[in-house]
Amino acid sequence: MPERRTVALVTLGCARNEVDSEELAGRLAADGWELVEDAADADVAVVNTCGFVEAAKKDSVDALLEANDLKDHGKTQAVVAVGCMAERYGKELAEALPEADGVLGFDDYADISNRLQTILNGGSVEAHTPRDRRKLLPISPAERQSADVALPGHAQAAEEPAPAPADLPDGLAPASGPRAPLRRRLDKSPVASVKLASGCDRRCSFCAIPSFRGSFISRRPSDVLGETRWLAEQGVKEVMLVSENNTSYGKDLGDIRLLETLLPELAAVDGIERVRVSYLQPAEMRPGLIDVLTSTPKVVPYFDLSFQHSAPDVLRAMRRFGDTDRFLELLDTIRSKAPQAGVRSNFIVGFPGEKESDFAELERFLTNARLDAIGVFGYSDEDGTEAAGYEDKLDEDTIAERLAHMQRLAEELTSQRAEERIGETLEVLVETVVPLDEAEEGEGAYGRAAHQAPETDGQVVFTDGAGLVPGRIVTAKVVGTLGVDLVAEPLGVELEEAAG
């Protein structure tokens, strides 16, 4: 009988990384590895790192060091870094962090089982050598689909082994098509992300992601649909489409409006109650896409719009487009079609050359935009980006002051926006039901309405959790707020009790 091998996957960063971790989990489970939740219980701890900004990189290093400590106290024998930080820095990370027993890039994912086994056996695997992944795909988007390049979450034909055996472990998605990845869910959440595309063709001057994620390439609609059907069979009720830029979907497949066609098909999958689209570029929003997002049953009117700033001079320096008035006009168009639509965005303050008048212009936009969720970040240089070489940098104290001011404003504005929803009737996906303290009666229950994405936005706190079941969508009336969170009273709960 083969030796029992255990592995734990620790995931940091965005939903795209979560999908990649589940692909790695699928590959490992198909090769006989046992997946465990706690890294202390695993022979190998695989840390899926984030390499986006300094804070995320620090969290990744801390997670690797924490996992390494388990080698002295748990059964863990090896710690391996994968993900964006490993892809971006490779050998440099391996030299700076000898505690990691392996640093693997995206090209290693197809053979992840053998890589981990080699490391577990005491052997060494050469650390990944970083390269600009934009250069691995043709310049012409139309020629990219046939390229033989490792794309996490895509699992191209060249990567796939012989057809999977009929006795795959329970809960493992079969590689049913030439580009359908093996996938193993790592939790029981009624929500799951589905990768729509990888990479980005935009050249924002502050962003390094295209250099290590590569140029934009879409997944085929049949693969996205197939994976969504499998997730529905696993009990998933909401799928969130993720990529670096969902508004570009289909351009390399010959149809820039392919997302408008795909969304109704995903919404029609049996068992799926919600389809959510993340990360949309304001400059690429088109009337047809807005119409589909605001009028298709089960497709939620949710707009994760990457504004980043609203002052024209700052946006041009960022190599982006738009201004306050055009952005407000876009939001008016959306809300004229779906008044309850949810809108979130992220912003950078303290960008090189940002004048006080630019900062005031951003404040004007935020004050009038009525966003449901706002993320604010202070500018910092990122290796290899154009902005890192800009002159007219702001000093750290000024950036910190502007960041603190805008974060306070964002908290106030999003709380006000939540209060505007008092009295609204919402459809809420129940995600968590937990026993309350013994001194209290009943159960606590939490969920999300259509305008709230997982992790990044607020949530709904139910006034009464009796009869609520994770994975059910219930009608609820908003009766109060807790900052950005909504307090809601379930309506028609007796139907839920009967169904349960």
Coordinates of N, CA, C and O in Angstrom, one line a residue, residues 196-339:
L196 N -12.3 33.4 -15.3 CA -12.8 33.7 -16.6 C -11.7 33.9 -17.6 O -11.8 33.6 -18.8
A197 N -10.6 34.4 -17.1 CA -9.4 34.8 -18.0 C -8.2 34.9 -17.1 O -8.3 34.9 -15.8
S198 N -7.1 35.1 -17.7 CA -5.8 35.3 -17.0 C -5.1 36.5 -17.6 O -5.2 36.7 -18.9
G199 N -4.3 37.2 -16.9 CA -3.4 38.2 -17.4 C -4.1 39.5 -17.7 O -5.3 39.7 -17.5
C200 N -3.4 40.5 -18.3 CA -3.9 41.8 -18.6 C -3.1 42.5 -19.6 O -1.8 42.4 -19.6
D201 N -3.8 43.1 -20.6 CA -3.1 43.9 -21.6 C -2.9 45.3 -21.3 O -2.3 46.1 -22.1
R202 N -3.5 45.8 -20.3 CA -3.4 47.2 -19.9 C -2.0 47.5 -19.3 O -1.4 46.6 -18.8
R203 N -1.6 48.7 -19.4 CA -0.3 49.0 -18.9 C -0.3 50.2 -17.9 O 0.4 51.2 -18.0
C204 N -1.1 49.9 -16.9 CA -1.2 50.9 -15.8 C 0.2 51.1 -15.2 O 0.9 50.1 -14.9
S205 N 0.6 52.3 -15.0 CA 2.0 52.6 -14.7 C 2.4 52.2 -13.3 O 3.6 52.1 -12.9
F206 N 1.4 51.9 -12.4 CA 1.7 51.5 -11.0 C 1.6 50.0 -10.8 O 1.9 49.5 -9.7
C207 N 1.2 49.2 -11.8 CA 0.9 47.8 -11.6 C 1.9 46.9 -12.3 O 2.2 47.0 -13.4
A208 N 2.4 45.9 -11.5 CA 3.3 44.9 -12.0 C 2.7 43.6 -12.4 O 3.3 42.7 -12.9
I209 N 1.4 43.5 -12.2 CA 0.7 42.2 -12.4 C 0.9 41.6 -13.8 O 1.2 40.4 -13.9
P210 N 0.8 42.4 -14.9 CA 1.0 41.8 -16.2 C 2.3 41.1 -16.4 O 2.4 40.2 -17.1
S211 N 3.3 41.6 -15.7 CA 4.7 41.1 -15.9 C 4.8 39.7 -15.4 O 5.6 38.9 -15.9
F212 N 4.0 39.3 -14.3 CA 4.2 38.0 -13.8 C 2.9 37.1 -14.0 O 2.9 35.9 -13.8
R213 N 1.8 37.8 -14.4 CA 0.6 37.0 -14.8 C 0.5 36.9 -16.3 O -0.3 36.0 -16.8
G214 N 1.2 37.7 -17.0 CA 1.2 37.6 -18.5 C 0.1 38.5 -19.2 O -0.7 39.2 -18.5
S215 N 0.1 38.3 -20.5 CA -0.9 39.0 -21.3 C -2.3 38.4 -21.1 O -2.4 37.2 -20.7
F216 N -3.3 39.1 -21.6 CA -4.7 38.6 -21.4 C -5.0 37.4 -22.3 O -4.7 37.4 -23.5
I217 N -5.6 36.4 -21.7 CA -6.1 35.3 -22.4 C -7.4 34.7 -21.8 O -7.4 34.5 -20.6
S218 N -8.4 34.6 -22.6 CA -9.7 34.1 -22.1 C -9.8 32.6 -22.0 O -9.1 31.9 -22.8
R219 N -10.6 32.1 -21.0 CA -10.9 30.7 -21.1 C -12.1 30.5 -22.0 O -12.9 31.4 -22.2
R220 N -12.2 29.3 -22.6 CA -13.3 29.1 -23.5 C -14.6 29.0 -22.8 O -14.7 28.4 -21.7
P221 N -15.7 29.5 -23.3 CA -17.0 29.5 -22.6 C -17.4 28.1 -22.2 O -18.0 27.9 -21.1
S222 N -17.1 27.1 -23.0 CA -17.5 25.7 -22.7 C -16.8 25.2 -21.4 O -17.4 24.5 -20.6
D223 N -15.6 25.7 -21.2 CA -14.9 25.3 -20.0 C -15.4 26.0 -18.8 O -15.5 25.4 -17.7
V224 N -15.7 27.3 -18.9 CA -16.3 28.1 -17.8 C -17.7 27.5 -17.4 O -18.0 27.3 -16.2
L225 N -18.5 27.1 -18.4 CA -19.8 26.5 -18.2 C -19.6 25.1 -17.5 O -20.3 24.8 -16.5
G226 N -18.7 24.3 -18.0 CA -18.5 23.0 -17.4 C -18.1 23.0 -16.0 O -18.6 22.3 -15.1
E227 N -17.2 23.9 -15.7 CA -16.7 24.1 -14.3 C -17.8 24.6 -13.4 O -18.0 24.1 -12.2
T228 N -18.7 25.5 -13.9 CA -19.8 26.0 -13.1 C -20.8 24.9 -12.8 O -21.4 24.8 -11.7
R229 N -21.1 24.0 -13.8 CA -22.0 22.9 -13.6 C -21.5 22.0 -12.5 O -22.2 21.5 -11.7
W230 N -20.2 21.7 -12.6 CA -19.6 20.9 -11.5 C -19.7 21.5 -10.2 O -20.0 20.8 -9.2
L231 N -19.4 22.8 -10.1 CA -19.5 23.5 -8.8 C -21.0 23.4 -8.3 O -21.2 23.3 -7.1
A232 N -21.9 23.6 -9.2 CA -23.3 23.5 -8.7 C -23.6 22.1 -8.2 O -24.4 22.0 -7.2
E233 N -23.0 21.1 -8.7 CA -23.2 19.7 -8.2 C -22.6 19.6 -6.8 O -23.0 18.7 -6.0
Q234 N -21.6 20.4 -6.5 CA -21.0 20.4 -5.2 C -21.7 21.2 -4.2 O -21.3 21.4 -3.0
G235 N -22.8 21.8 -4.6 CA -23.6 22.6 -3.6 C -23.4 24.1 -3.7 O -24.0 24.8 -2.9
V236 N -22.6 24.5 -4.7 CA -22.4 26.0 -4.8 C -23.6 26.7 -5.3 O -24.3 26.2 -6.3
K237 N -24.0 27.8 -4.7 CA -25.2 28.6 -5.1 C -24.8 29.9 -5.9 O -25.6 30.4 -6.7
E238 N -23.6 30.4 -5.6 CA -23.2 31.6 -6.2 C -21.8 31.4 -6.8 O -20.9 30.9 -6.1
V239 N -21.6 31.8 -8.1 CA -20.3 31.8 -8.7 C -19.9 33.2 -9.0 O -20.7 34.0 -9.4
M240 N -18.6 33.5 -8.7 CA -18.1 34.8 -9.0 C -17.0 34.7 -10.0 O -16.0 33.9 -9.9
L241 N -17.2 35.4 -11.1 CA -16.2 35.3 -12.2 C -15.1 36.2 -11.9 O -15.3 37.4 -11.7
V242 N -13.8 35.7 -12.0 CA -12.7 36.5 -11.6 C -11.6 36.4 -12.7 O -11.5 35.5 -13.5
S243 N -10.9 37.5 -12.8 CA -9.7 37.6 -13.7 C -9.1 39.0 -13.4 O -9.6 39.7 -12.6
E244 N -8.1 39.3 -14.1 CA -7.5 40.7 -13.9 C -8.3 41.7 -14.6 O -8.2 42.9 -14.3
N245 N -9.1 41.4 -15.6 CA -9.9 42.4 -16.3 C -11.1 41.6 -17.1 O -10.9 41.2 -18.2
N246 N -12.2 41.5 -16.4 CA -13.3 40.8 -17.0 C -13.9 41.5 -18.2 O -14.6 40.8 -19.1
T247 N -13.8 42.8 -18.3 CA -14.4 43.5 -19.5 C -13.7 43.2 -20.8 O -14.3 43.4 -21.8
S248 N -12.5 42.6 -20.7 CA -11.8 42.2 -22.0 C -12.2 40.8 -22.4 O -11.7 40.4 -23.5
Y249 N -13.0 40.1 -21.7 CA -13.2 38.7 -22.0 C -13.7 38.6 -23.4 O -14.6 39.3 -23.9
G250 N -13.1 37.6 -24.1 CA -13.6 37.3 -25.5 C -12.8 37.9 -26.6 O -12.9 37.5 -27.7
K251 N -12.0 38.9 -26.3 CA -11.3 39.7 -27.4 C -10.4 38.8 -28.1 O -10.2 39.0 -29.3
D252 N -9.8 37.8 -27.4 CA -8.9 36.8 -28.1 C -9.6 35.7 -28.7 O -9.0 34.8 -29.3
L253 N -10.9 35.6 -28.5 CA -11.8 34.6 -29.1 C -12.6 35.1 -30.2 O -13.5 34.4 -30.8
G254 N -12.3 36.4 -30.6 CA -13.0 37.0 -31.7 C -14.3 37.7 -31.4 O -15.0 38.1 -32.3
D255 N -14.7 37.8 -30.1 CA -15.9 38.4 -29.8 C -15.8 39.2 -28.5 O -15.9 38.6 -27.4
I256 N -15.6 40.5 -28.5 CA -15.4 41.3 -27.3 C -16.7 41.3 -26.5 O -16.7 41.7 -25.3
R257 N -17.8 41.0 -27.1 CA -19.1 41.0 -26.4 C -19.5 39.6 -25.9 O -20.7 39.3 -25.6
L258 N -18.5 38.7 -25.8 CA -18.8 37.3 -25.4 C -19.3 37.2 -24.0 O -20.1 36.3 -23.7
L259 N -18.9 38.1 -23.1 CA -19.4 38.0 -21.8 C -20.9 38.2 -21.7 O -21.6 37.6 -20.9
E260 N -21.4 39.1 -22.6 CA -22.9 39.3 -22.6 C -23.7 38.1 -23.0 O -24.8 37.8 -22.6
T261 N -23.0 37.2 -23.8 CA -23.7 35.9 -24.2 C -23.5 34.9 -23.1 O -24.4 34.1 -22.9
L262 N -22.3 34.8 -22.5 CA -22.0 33.8 -21.5 C -22.8 34.0 -20.2 O -23.3 32.9 -19.7
L263 N -23.1 35.2 -19.8 CA -23.7 35.4 -18.5 C -25.1 34.7 -18.4 O -25.4 34.0 -17.4
P264 N -26.0 34.9 -19.4 CA -27.3 34.2 -19.3 C -27.2 32.7 -19.3 O -27.9 32.0 -18.6
E265 N -26.1 32.1 -20.0 CA -25.9 30.7 -20.0 C -25.5 30.2 -18.6 O -26.0 29.2 -18.1
L266 N -24.6 30.9 -17.9 CA -24.2 30.6 -16.6 C -25.4 30.7 -15.6 O -25.5 29.8 -14.7
A267 N -26.2 31.7 -15.8 CA -27.3 31.9 -14.9 C -28.4 30.8 -15.0 O -29.1 30.5 -14.1
A268 N -28.4 30.1 -16.2 CA -29.3 29.0 -16.4 C -28.8 27.7 -15.9 O -29.6 26.7 -16.0
V269 N -27.6 27.6 -15.4 CA -27.1 26.3 -14.9 C -28.0 25.9 -13.7 O -28.2 26.6 -12.7
D270 N -28.4 24.6 -13.7 CA -29.2 24.1 -12.6 C -28.5 24.2 -11.3 O -27.3 23.7 -11.2
G271 N -29.1 24.8 -10.3 CA -28.5 24.9 -8.9 C -27.9 26.2 -8.7 O -27.7 26.6 -7.5
I272 N -27.5 26.9 -9.7 CA -26.9 28.2 -9.5 C -27.9 29.3 -9.3 O -28.8 29.4 -10.1
E273 N -27.8 30.0 -8.2 CA -28.8 31.1 -7.9 C -28.3 32.5 -8.2 O -29.1 33.4 -8.3
R274 N -26.9 32.6 -8.2 CA -26.4 33.9 -8.5 C -25.1 33.8 -9.3 O -24.3 32.9 -9.1
V275 N -25.0 34.7 -10.2 CA -23.7 34.9 -10.9 C -23.2 36.3 -10.7 O -24.0 37.3 -10.9
R276 N -22.0 36.4 -10.3 CA -21.4 37.8 -10.0 C -20.2 38.0 -10.8 O -19.4 37.0 -11.0
V277 N -20.0 39.2 -11.3 CA -18.8 39.5 -12.1 C -17.9 40.5 -11.3 O -18.4 41.5 -10.9
S278 N -16.7 40.1 -11.2 CA -15.8 41.0 -10.4 C -14.9 41.8 -11.4 O -14.9 41.5 -12.6
Y279 N -14.2 42.8 -11.0 CA -13.2 43.5 -11.6 C -13.5 43.9 -13.1 O -13.2 43.2 -14.0
L280 N -14.1 45.1 -13.2 CA -14.5 45.7 -14.4 C -13.8 47.0 -14.7 O -13.6 47.8 -13.7
Q281 N -13.3 47.2 -15.9 CA -12.6 48.4 -16.2 C -13.6 49.5 -16.6 O -14.3 49.3 -17.6
P282 N -13.6 50.6 -16.0 CA -14.6 51.7 -16.3 C -14.4 52.1 -17.8 O -15.4 52.4 -18.5
A283 N -13.2 52.2 -18.3 CA -13.0 52.6 -19.7 C -13.5 51.6 -20.7 O -13.6 52.0 -21.9
E284 N -13.7 50.4 -20.3 CA -14.2 49.4 -21.2 C -15.6 49.0 -21.0 O -16.1 48.1 -21.7
M285 N -16.3 49.7 -20.1 CA -17.7 49.4 -19.9 C -18.5 49.8 -21.2 O -18.3 50.9 -21.8
R286 N -19.5 49.0 -21.6 CA -20.3 49.2 -22.8 C -21.7 49.0 -22.5 O -22.1 48.3 -21.6
P287 N -22.6 49.7 -23.2 CA -24.0 49.7 -22.9 C -24.6 48.3 -22.8 O -25.4 48.0 -21.9
G288 N -24.2 47.4 -23.7 CA -24.7 46.1 -23.8 C -24.4 45.3 -22.5 O -25.2 44.5 -22.0
L289 N -23.2 45.5 -22.0 CA -22.8 44.8 -20.8 C -23.5 45.3 -19.6 O -24.0 44.5 -18.7
I290 N -23.7 46.6 -19.5 CA -24.5 47.2 -18.4 C -25.9 46.6 -18.5 O -26.5 46.2 -17.4
D291 N -26.5 46.5 -19.7 CA -27.8 46.0 -19.8 C -27.9 44.5 -19.3 O -28.9 44.2 -18.5
V292 N -27.0 43.7 -19.7 CA -27.0 42.3 -19.2 C -26.8 42.2 -17.7 O -27.5 41.4 -17.0
L293 N -25.9 43.0 -17.1 CA -25.6 42.9 -15.7 C -26.8 43.5 -14.9 O -26.9 43.1 -13.7
T294 N -27.6 44.3 -15.5 CA -28.7 44.9 -14.7 C -30.1 44.3 -15.0 O -31.1 44.6 -14.3
S295 N -30.2 43.4 -16.0 CA -31.5 42.9 -16.4 C -31.6 41.3 -16.5 O -32.7 40.8 -16.7
T296 N -30.5 40.6 -16.3 CA -30.6 39.2 -16.5 C -30.9 38.5 -15.1 O -30.2 38.7 -14.2
P297 N -32.0 37.7 -15.1 CA -32.3 37.0 -13.9 C -31.1 36.2 -13.4 O -30.4 35.5 -14.1
K298 N -30.8 36.2 -12.1 CA -29.8 35.5 -11.4 C -28.4 36.1 -11.6 O -27.4 35.7 -10.9
V299 N -28.2 37.0 -12.5 CA -27.0 37.8 -12.7 C -27.1 39.0 -11.8 O -28.0 39.9 -12.1
V300 N -26.3 39.2 -10.8 CA -26.6 40.3 -9.8 C -26.0 41.6 -10.4 O -25.0 41.6 -11.1
P301 N -26.8 42.7 -10.2 CA -26.3 44.0 -10.6 C -25.2 44.5 -9.7 O -25.4 45.4 -8.8
Y302 N -24.0 44.0 -9.9 CA -22.9 44.3 -9.0 C -21.8 44.8 -9.9 O -21.4 44.2 -10.9
F303 N -21.2 45.9 -9.6 CA -20.2 46.6 -10.4 C -18.9 46.9 -9.6 O -18.9 47.8 -8.8
D304 N -17.9 46.0 -9.8 CA -16.6 46.2 -9.2 C -15.8 46.9 -10.1 O -15.0 46.4 -11.0
L305 N -15.8 48.3 -10.1 CA -15.2 49.1 -11.1 C -13.9 49.7 -10.6 O -13.8 50.3 -9.5
S306 N -12.9 49.5 -11.4 CA -11.5 49.9 -11.0 C -11.3 51.4 -11.4 O -10.7 51.7 -12.4
F307 N -11.7 52.3 -10.5 CA -11.5 53.7 -10.8 C -10.1 54.2 -10.5 O -9.5 54.9 -11.3
Q308 N -9.6 53.8 -9.4 CA -8.2 54.1 -8.9 C -8.0 55.6 -8.6 O -7.3 55.9 -7.6
H309 N -8.6 56.5 -9.3 CA -8.6 58.0 -9.0 C -9.6 58.6 -9.9 O -10.3 57.9 -10.7
S310 N -9.8 59.9 -9.8 CA -10.8 60.6 -10.6 C -10.2 61.9 -11.2 O -10.9 62.6 -12.0
A311 N -9.1 62.3 -10.7 CA -8.5 63.6 -11.3 C -7.8 63.3 -12.6 O -7.0 62.3 -12.7
P312 N -8.1 64.0 -13.7 CA -7.6 63.6 -15.0 C -6.1 63.6 -15.1 O -5.6 62.6 -15.7
D313 N -5.4 64.5 -14.5 CA -3.9 64.5 -14.6 C -3.3 63.3 -13.9 O -2.4 62.6 -14.4
V314 N -3.9 62.9 -12.8 CA -3.4 61.7 -12.1 C -3.7 60.4 -12.9 O -2.9 59.5 -13.1
L315 N -4.9 60.4 -13.4 CA -5.3 59.2 -14.3 C -4.4 59.1 -15.5 O -4.0 58.0 -15.9
R316 N -4.0 60.2 -16.1 CA -3.1 60.1 -17.3 C -1.8 59.6 -16.9 O -1.1 58.8 -17.6
A317 N -1.3 60.0 -15.7 CA 0.0 59.6 -15.2 C 0.0 58.1 -14.9 O 1.0 57.4 -15.0
M318 N -1.2 57.6 -14.5 CA -1.4 56.2 -14.3 C -1.6 55.4 -15.5 O -1.7 54.2 -15.5
R319 N -1.7 56.1 -16.7 CA -2.0 55.5 -18.0 C -3.4 54.9 -18.0 O -3.7 53.8 -18.4
R320 N -4.3 55.7 -17.4 CA -5.7 55.3 -17.3 C -6.6 56.5 -17.9 O -6.0 57.5 -18.3
F321 N -7.9 56.3 -18.0 CA -8.7 57.2 -18.7 C -9.9 57.6 -17.8 O -10.3 56.8 -16.9
G322 N -10.5 58.8 -18.0 CA -11.7 59.2 -17.4 C -11.5 60.4 -16.5 O -10.4 61.0 -16.4
D323 N -12.6 60.8 -15.8 CA -12.5 61.9 -14.9 C -13.8 61.8 -14.0 O -14.6 61.0 -14.2
T324 N -13.9 62.7 -13.0 CA -15.0 62.6 -12.1 C -16.3 62.6 -12.7 O -17.2 61.8 -12.4
D325 N -16.6 63.6 -13.6 CA -17.9 63.7 -14.2 C -18.3 62.5 -15.1 O -19.4 62.0 -15.1
R326 N -17.3 62.0 -15.8 CA -17.6 60.8 -16.7 C -17.9 59.6 -15.8 O -18.8 58.7 -16.1
F327 N -17.2 59.4 -14.7 CA -17.4 58.3 -13.8 C -18.8 58.5 -13.1 O -19.5 57.5 -13.0
L328 N -19.1 59.7 -12.7 CA -20.5 59.9 -12.1 C -21.6 59.6 -13.1 O -22.6 59.0 -12.8
E329 N -21.3 59.9 -14.4 CA -22.3 59.7 -15.4 C -22.5 58.2 -15.6 O -23.6 57.7 -15.8
L330 N -21.4 57.4 -15.6 CA -21.5 56.0 -15.7 C -22.3 55.4 -14.5 O -23.2 54.5 -14.7
L331 N -22.1 55.9 -13.3 CA -22.8 55.4 -12.2 C -24.3 55.8 -12.3 O -25.2 54.9 -11.9
D332 N -24.6 56.9 -12.8 CA -26.0 57.3 -13.0 C -26.7 56.4 -14.0 O -27.8 56.0 -13.8
T333 N -25.9 56.0 -15.1 CA -26.5 55.1 -16.1 C -26.8 53.7 -15.4 O -27.9 53.2 -15.7
I334 N -25.9 53.2 -14.6 CA -26.1 52.0 -14.0 C -27.3 52.0 -13.1 O -28.2 51.1 -13.1
R335 N -27.4 53.1 -12.3 CA -28.5 53.1 -11.3 C -29.8 53.5 -11.9 O -30.9 53.2 -11.3
S336 N -29.8 54.1 -13.1 CA -31.1 54.3 -13.8 C -31.7 53.0 -14.2 O -32.9 52.9 -14.4
K337 N -30.9 52.0 -14.4 CA -31.4 50.6 -14.8 C -31.6 49.7 -13.6 O -32.4 48.8 -13.7
A338 N -30.8 49.9 -12.6 CA -30.9 49.1 -11.4 C -30.6 49.9 -10.2 O -29.5 50.0 -9.7
P339 N -31.6 50.5 -9.6 CA -31.4 51.5 -8.5 C -30.7 50.8 -7.3 O -30.0 51.5 -6.5

